[in-house]
Coordinates of C-alpha atoms in Angstrom, one line a residue:
X1 CA 57.0 63.4 -11.1
X2 CA 59.1 60.2 -11.4
X3 CA 56.3 58.3 -9.5
X4 CA 53.8 59.5 -12.2
X5 CA 56.0 58.3 -15.0
X6 CA 57.0 55.0 -13.2
X7 CA 53.3 54.2 -12.5
X8 CA 52.5 54.9 -16.2
X9 CA 50.0 57.6 -15.2
X10 CA 51.3 60.0 -17.9
X11 CA 51.8 57.3 -20.6
X12 CA 48.7 58.1 -22.7
X13 CA 49.7 61.8 -22.8
X14 CA 53.3 60.9 -23.7
X15 CA 52.3 58.5 -26.5
X16 CA 49.8 60.9 -28.1
X17 CA 52.4 63.7 -28.0
X18 CA 55.0 61.4 -29.7
X19 CA 52.6 60.4 -32.4
X20 CA 51.8 64.1 -33.1
X21 CA 55.6 64.9 -33.3
X22 CA 56.2 61.9 -35.5
X23 CA 53.6 63.1 -38.0
X24 CA 54.8 66.7 -37.8
X25 CA 58.3 65.9 -39.1
X26 CA 59.2 66.5 -42.7
X27 CA 60.0 70.2 -43.0
X28 CA 63.7 70.1 -44.0
X29 CA 64.7 73.3 -42.3
X30 CA 62.9 72.5 -39.1
X31 CA 64.2 68.9 -39.1
X32 CA 67.8 70.2 -39.5
X33 CA 67.4 72.8 -36.8
X34 CA 66.0 70.3 -34.3
X35 CA 68.8 67.8 -35.1
X36 CA 71.4 70.5 -34.6
X37 CA 69.9 71.7 -31.3
X38 CA 69.7 68.1 -30.0
X39 CA 73.3 67.5 -30.9
X40 CA 74.5 70.6 -29.1
X41 CA 73.1 69.1 -25.9
X42 CA 75.4 66.1 -26.1
X43 CA 77.6 65.7 -23.1
X44 CA 80.8 66.0 -25.0
X45 CA 80.1 69.5 -26.4
X46 CA 78.8 70.9 -23.1
X47 CA 81.7 69.4 -21.0
X48 CA 84.2 70.9 -23.6
X49 CA 82.4 74.3 -23.2
X50 CA 82.7 74.1 -19.4
X51 CA 86.4 73.2 -19.6
X52 CA 87.0 76.3 -21.8
X53 CA 85.2 78.5 -19.2
X54 CA 87.3 76.8 -16.4
X55 CA 90.6 77.5 -18.2
X56 CA 89.9 81.2 -18.3
X57 CA 91.2 82.6 -15.0
X58 CA 88.4 85.1 -14.6
X59 CA 85.6 82.5 -14.9
X60 CA 87.4 79.6 -13.3
X61 CA 84.9 79.1 -10.4
X62 CA 81.9 79.2 -12.8
X63 CA 83.6 76.7 -15.1
X64 CA 84.4 74.3 -12.3
X65 CA 80.9 74.4 -10.9
X66 CA 79.5 74.0 -14.4
X67 CA 81.8 71.1 -15.2
X68 CA 81.0 69.3 -11.9
X69 CA 77.3 69.9 -12.3
X70 CA 77.3 68.6 -15.9
X71 CA 79.2 65.4 -14.9
X72 CA 76.9 64.8 -11.8
X73 CA 73.8 65.5 -13.8
X74 CA 74.8 63.2 -16.6
X75 CA 75.7 60.3 -14.3
X76 CA 72.7 60.9 -12.1
X77 CA 70.2 61.0 -15.0
X78 CA 71.9 57.8 -16.4
X79 CA 71.4 55.9 -13.2
X80 CA 67.9 57.1 -12.6
X81 CA 66.8 56.0 -16.1
X82 CA 68.7 52.8 -15.7
X83 CA 67.7 51.6 -12.3
X84 CA 65.0 53.7 -10.7
X85 CA 62.3 54.6 -13.2
X86 CA 61.0 51.9 -15.5
X87 CA 60.1 53.9 -18.6
X88 CA 61.5 52.5 -21.9
X89 CA 62.5 54.9 -24.8
X90 CA 59.9 55.7 -27.5
X91 CA 60.0 53.0 -30.1
X92 CA 59.1 55.2 -33.0
X93 CA 60.9 55.8 -36.3
X94 CA 61.8 59.4 -37.2
X95 CA 59.9 60.0 -40.4
X96 CA 61.3 63.4 -41.3
X97 CA 64.1 64.5 -43.6
X98 CA 67.3 62.5 -44.0
X99 CA 69.6 63.9 -41.4
X100 CA 73.4 64.3 -41.9
X101 CA 74.2 62.1 -39.0
X102 CA 72.6 59.7 -36.5
X103 CA 70.4 61.2 -33.8
X104 CA 72.6 61.3 -30.6
X105 CA 71.4 58.9 -28.0
X106 CA 71.4 60.0 -24.4
X107 CA 73.8 58.6 -21.8
X108 CA 72.6 55.5 -20.1
X109 CA 73.9 52.6 -18.0
X110 CA 75.1 49.6 -20.0
X111 CA 72.4 47.0 -20.4
X112 CA 69.5 49.5 -19.8
X113 CA 67.5 51.6 -22.2
X114 CA 65.5 53.9 -20.0
X115 CA 64.1 57.3 -20.9
X116 CA 63.3 59.2 -17.7
X117 CA 64.8 61.7 -17.0
X118 CA 66.4 63.2 -20.2
X119 CA 70.1 63.8 -19.8
X120 CA 70.0 66.4 -22.6
X121 CA 67.3 68.4 -20.8
X122 CA 69.1 68.1 -17.5
X123 CA 72.4 69.4 -19.0
X124 CA 70.6 72.3 -20.8
X125 CA 69.0 73.3 -17.5
X126 CA 72.3 73.1 -15.7
X127 CA 73.9 75.4 -18.3
X128 CA 71.0 77.9 -18.1
X129 CA 70.9 78.0 -14.3
X130 CA 74.6 78.4 -13.7
X131 CA 75.4 80.8 -16.7
X132 CA 72.2 82.7 -16.1
X133 CA 73.2 83.3 -12.5
X134 CA 76.8 84.2 -13.5
X135 CA 75.5 86.7 -16.0
X136 CA 72.7 88.1 -13.8
X137 CA 74.6 91.1 -12.4
X138 CA 76.2 92.1 -15.7
X139 CA 73.1 91.6 -17.8
X140 CA 70.1 91.7 -15.3
X141 CA 67.5 92.1 -18.0
X142 CA 68.9 89.7 -20.5
X143 CA 70.3 86.9 -18.4
X144 CA 66.9 85.1 -18.5
X145 CA 67.2 84.7 -22.3
X146 CA 69.6 81.8 -21.7
X147 CA 66.5 79.7 -20.7
X148 CA 65.6 79.6 -24.3
X149 CA 68.3 76.9 -24.6
X150 CA 66.7 74.3 -22.3
X151 CA 63.3 75.0 -23.9
X152 CA 64.6 74.3 -27.4
X153 CA 66.7 71.4 -26.2
X154 CA 63.7 69.8 -24.6
X155 CA 61.5 70.3 -27.7
X156 CA 64.2 68.9 -30.0
X157 CA 64.5 65.7 -27.9
X158 CA 60.8 65.1 -28.3
X159 CA 60.8 66.2 -31.9
X160 CA 63.5 63.6 -32.9
X161 CA 61.5 61.0 -30.9
X162 CA 64.2 60.3 -28.4
X163 CA 62.2 61.2 -25.3
X164 CA 58.6 61.6 -24.1
X165 CA 57.5 65.1 -22.9
X166 CA 57.6 64.0 -19.2
X167 CA 61.2 62.8 -19.7
X168 CA 62.4 66.3 -20.7
X169 CA 60.3 67.9 -18.0
X170 CA 61.8 65.6 -15.4
X171 CA 65.3 66.2 -16.8
X172 CA 64.8 69.9 -16.6
X173 CA 63.8 69.7 -12.9
X174 CA 66.6 67.3 -12.2
X175 CA 69.2 69.6 -13.8
X176 CA 67.9 72.6 -11.8
X177 CA 68.2 70.7 -8.6
X178 CA 71.7 69.4 -9.4
X179 CA 72.9 72.9 -10.4
X180 CA 71.3 74.5 -7.4
X181 CA 72.8 72.1 -4.9
X182 CA 76.3 72.1 -6.4
X183 CA 76.2 75.8 -7.0
X184 CA 75.3 76.4 -3.3
X185 CA 77.9 73.9 -1.9
X186 CA 80.7 75.4 -4.0
X187 CA 79.6 79.0 -3.4
X188 CA 78.8 80.1 -6.9
X189 CA 77.7 83.4 -5.4
X190 CA 81.4 84.2 -4.6
X191 CA 81.9 85.2 -8.2
X192 CA 80.3 88.5 -7.4
X193 CA 82.7 89.3 -4.5
X194 CA 85.2 92.0 -5.3
X195 CA 88.8 90.9 -4.7
X196 CA 90.3 92.8 -1.8
X197 CA 93.4 94.8 -2.5
X198 CA 96.6 93.3 -1.1
X199 CA 98.2 95.2 1.9

């Protein structure tokens, strides 16, 4: 996927999608909703959320794996977009409603302004994969609903003109890979083991 983006094979699709989203903005309720969703994906809020989960004794392993995955995903996405894939950010002005704050920029390496992969999409996918897995035994039918979060996060990043569609798709795949590797290495599946009674 990164080769497609780096070689500009998907650039026409990306640009036409961005022009469509730029012209679609203007509905106040939708603009506010998209802005709030994109802000939730900021690294600060998600790291804080994972620290809260880590502090709770019962969910400590899940919180640790979530925290490490978020940090690794954020740093990895920043370096990929800074040094590996040459895909500048969309240079379009948001034409929608006046927002209550600036649109949060993604993490990036100083001196670079890359776009692929999206750190917001990567973090949202990490949250969905790890929390979805952690909730899978308790709520087997409902645990998949958490995947609504990365879908909305990805749409919001394109809607506010911060990323191209391929950026958020790449970020989602990158986040799934990071969460999968770290979750396996740190044995996320151990959260389902019953604690043995002391003798």
